[in-house]
Amino acid sequence: MTDSTNYVDKEGTGNAVYRVASVVNGKEKDRSAKVMPWQQGYYELPLQKPADGATPAGESYTYSANDMSVGDVDGDGQYEFFVKWDPSNSKDVSQKGDTGNTYVDAYTAEGKGYIGLTWV
């Protein structure tokens, strides 16, 4: 692969095991731990949706997951999932009016939330 970070093993099965390794000067280094494919082709991450709210004018709003990325928040070598929560009344800076807060949460693969410096 020279132009992508995606790989499809057309002959792979649900029981296949994969590893990733860097190759430097033709020699394999830093082999990853073994991983298996997700059985459904996707991962369903349990989320903890923020509570709905109301603006100072009494207008109700709800939250929905808007965007997501990954990173290693605690330095253990395992990715956590970062989820951006947008209020239903979100506006950009060209618009006037109150909105709900925008939040970013972090979750482990098991759905354990990371708030501040404490896992909950």
PDB file of C-alpha atoms in Angstrom, residues 37-113:
ATOM      1  CA  PRO A  37     -11.955  -8.376  12.462  1.00  0.00           C
ATOM      2  CA  TRP A  38     -15.247  -7.141  13.838  1.00  0.00           C
ATOM      3  CA  GLN A  39     -17.922  -9.746  13.209  1.00  0.00           C
ATOM      4  CA  GLN A  40     -20.461  -7.200  11.891  1.00  0.00           C
ATOM      5  CA  GLY A  41     -18.005  -5.076   9.887  1.00  0.00           C
ATOM      6  CA  TYR A  42     -18.480  -2.189  12.315  1.00  0.00           C
ATOM      7  CA  TYR A  43     -18.152  -1.489  16.020  1.00  0.00           C
ATOM      8  CA  GLU A  44     -21.102  -0.288  18.077  1.00  0.00           C
ATOM      9  CA  LEU A  45     -19.657   2.019  20.718  1.00  0.00           C
ATOM     10  CA  PRO A  46     -21.868   2.564  23.787  1.00  0.00           C
ATOM     11  CA  LEU A  47     -22.187   6.338  24.287  1.00  0.00           C
ATOM     12  CA  GLN A  48     -23.316   8.491  27.199  1.00  0.00           C
ATOM     13  CA  LYS A  49     -25.407  11.247  25.602  1.00  0.00           C
ATOM     14  CA  PRO A  50     -25.380  14.601  27.438  1.00  0.00           C
ATOM     15  CA  ALA A  51     -28.645  15.643  29.054  1.00  0.00           C
ATOM     16  CA  ASP A  52     -31.005  17.767  26.978  1.00  0.00           C
ATOM     17  CA  GLY A  53     -31.256  21.417  27.975  1.00  0.00           C
ATOM     18  CA  ALA A  54     -32.944  24.761  27.506  1.00  0.00           C
ATOM     19  CA  THR A  55     -31.635  28.209  26.582  1.00  0.00           C
ATOM     20  CA  PRO A  56     -32.125  31.185  28.921  1.00  0.00           C
ATOM     21  CA  ALA A  57     -35.168  32.038  26.733  1.00  0.00           C
ATOM     22  CA  GLY A  58     -36.651  28.599  27.507  1.00  0.00           C
ATOM     23  CA  GLU A  59     -36.041  27.018  24.071  1.00  0.00           C
ATOM     24  CA  SER A  60     -35.370  23.272  24.401  1.00  0.00           C
ATOM     25  CA  TYR A  61     -32.503  21.483  22.673  1.00  0.00           C
ATOM     26  CA  THR A  62     -31.164  17.941  22.485  1.00  0.00           C
ATOM     27  CA  TYR A  63     -27.754  16.446  21.707  1.00  0.00           C
ATOM     28  CA  SER A  64     -26.524  14.211  18.929  1.00  0.00           C
ATOM     29  CA  ALA A  65     -23.106  12.740  18.213  1.00  0.00           C
ATOM     30  CA  ASN A  66     -21.638  14.951  15.493  1.00  0.00           C
ATOM     31  CA  ASP A  67     -18.086  13.803  14.803  1.00  0.00           C
ATOM     32  CA  MET A  68     -15.534  11.324  16.105  1.00  0.00           C
ATOM     33  CA  SER A  69     -11.802  10.693  16.118  1.00  0.00           C
ATOM     34  CA  VAL A  70      -9.345   8.489  18.007  1.00  0.00           C
ATOM     35  CA  GLY A  71      -6.290   9.083  20.162  1.00  0.00           C
ATOM     36  CA  ASP A  72      -4.473   7.647  23.163  1.00  0.00           C
ATOM     37  CA  VAL A  73      -5.677   9.903  25.983  1.00  0.00           C
ATOM     38  CA  ASP A  74      -4.074   7.992  28.871  1.00  0.00           C
ATOM     39  CA  GLY A  75      -0.838   6.777  27.250  1.00  0.00           C
ATOM     40  CA  ASP A  76      -1.591   3.045  27.598  1.00  0.00           C
ATOM     41  CA  GLY A  77      -1.074   2.320  23.877  1.00  0.00           C
ATOM     42  CA  GLN A  78      -4.804   1.725  23.259  1.00  0.00           C
ATOM     43  CA  TYR A  79      -6.919   4.204  21.329  1.00  0.00           C
ATOM     44  CA  GLU A  80      -9.815   5.947  22.980  1.00  0.00           C
ATOM     45  CA  PHE A  81     -12.717   7.329  20.922  1.00  0.00           C
ATOM     46  CA  PHE A  82     -13.356  11.095  21.023  1.00  0.00           C
ATOM     47  CA  VAL A  83     -16.972  12.035  20.302  1.00  0.00           C
ATOM     48  CA  LYS A  84     -18.156  15.591  19.621  1.00  0.00           C
ATOM     49  CA  TRP A  85     -21.703  16.282  20.845  1.00  0.00           C
ATOM     50  CA  ASP A  86     -23.579  19.093  19.100  1.00  0.00           C
ATOM     51  CA  PRO A  87     -26.751  20.697  20.446  1.00  0.00           C
ATOM     52  CA  SER A  88     -29.759  20.683  18.112  1.00  0.00           C
ATOM     53  CA  ASN A  89     -29.764  24.490  18.210  1.00  0.00           C
ATOM     54  CA  SER A  90     -26.095  24.926  17.241  1.00  0.00           C
ATOM     55  CA  LYS A  91     -25.174  27.999  15.215  1.00  0.00           C
ATOM     56  CA  ASP A  92     -21.982  29.291  13.679  1.00  0.00           C
ATOM     57  CA  VAL A  93     -20.507  32.665  14.667  1.00  0.00           C
ATOM     58  CA  SER A  94     -22.410  34.493  11.910  1.00  0.00           C
ATOM     59  CA  GLN A  95     -25.732  33.830  13.670  1.00  0.00           C
ATOM     60  CA  LYS A  96     -27.155  35.406  16.817  1.00  0.00           C
ATOM     61  CA  GLY A  97     -28.785  33.573  19.682  1.00  0.00           C
ATOM     62  CA  ASP A  98     -28.135  31.206  22.546  1.00  0.00           C
ATOM     63  CA  THR A  99     -27.179  27.602  21.997  1.00  0.00           C
ATOM     64  CA  GLY A 100     -26.403  24.605  24.134  1.00  0.00           C
ATOM     65  CA  ASN A 101     -22.777  23.815  24.900  1.00  0.00           C
ATOM     66  CA  THR A 102     -20.728  21.651  22.538  1.00  0.00           C
ATOM     67  CA  TYR A 103     -19.015  18.767  24.349  1.00  0.00           C
ATOM     68  CA  VAL A 104     -16.194  16.383  23.512  1.00  0.00           C
ATOM     69  CA  ASP A 105     -16.168  13.063  25.372  1.00  0.00           C
ATOM     70  CA  ALA A 106     -13.610  10.275  25.328  1.00  0.00           C
ATOM     71  CA  TYR A 107     -14.504   6.589  25.631  1.00  0.00           C
ATOM     72  CA  THR A 108     -12.598   3.339  25.833  1.00  0.00           C
ATOM     73  CA  ALA A 109     -13.512   0.610  23.341  1.00  0.00           C
ATOM     74  CA  GLU A 110     -15.740  -0.839  26.075  1.00  0.00           C
ATOM     75  CA  GLY A 111     -17.647   2.456  26.352  1.00  0.00           C
ATOM     76  CA  LYS A 112     -16.119   3.575  29.650  1.00  0.00           C
ATOM     77  CA  GLY A 113     -16.236   7.389  29.689  1.00  0.00           C
TER      78      GLY A 113
END
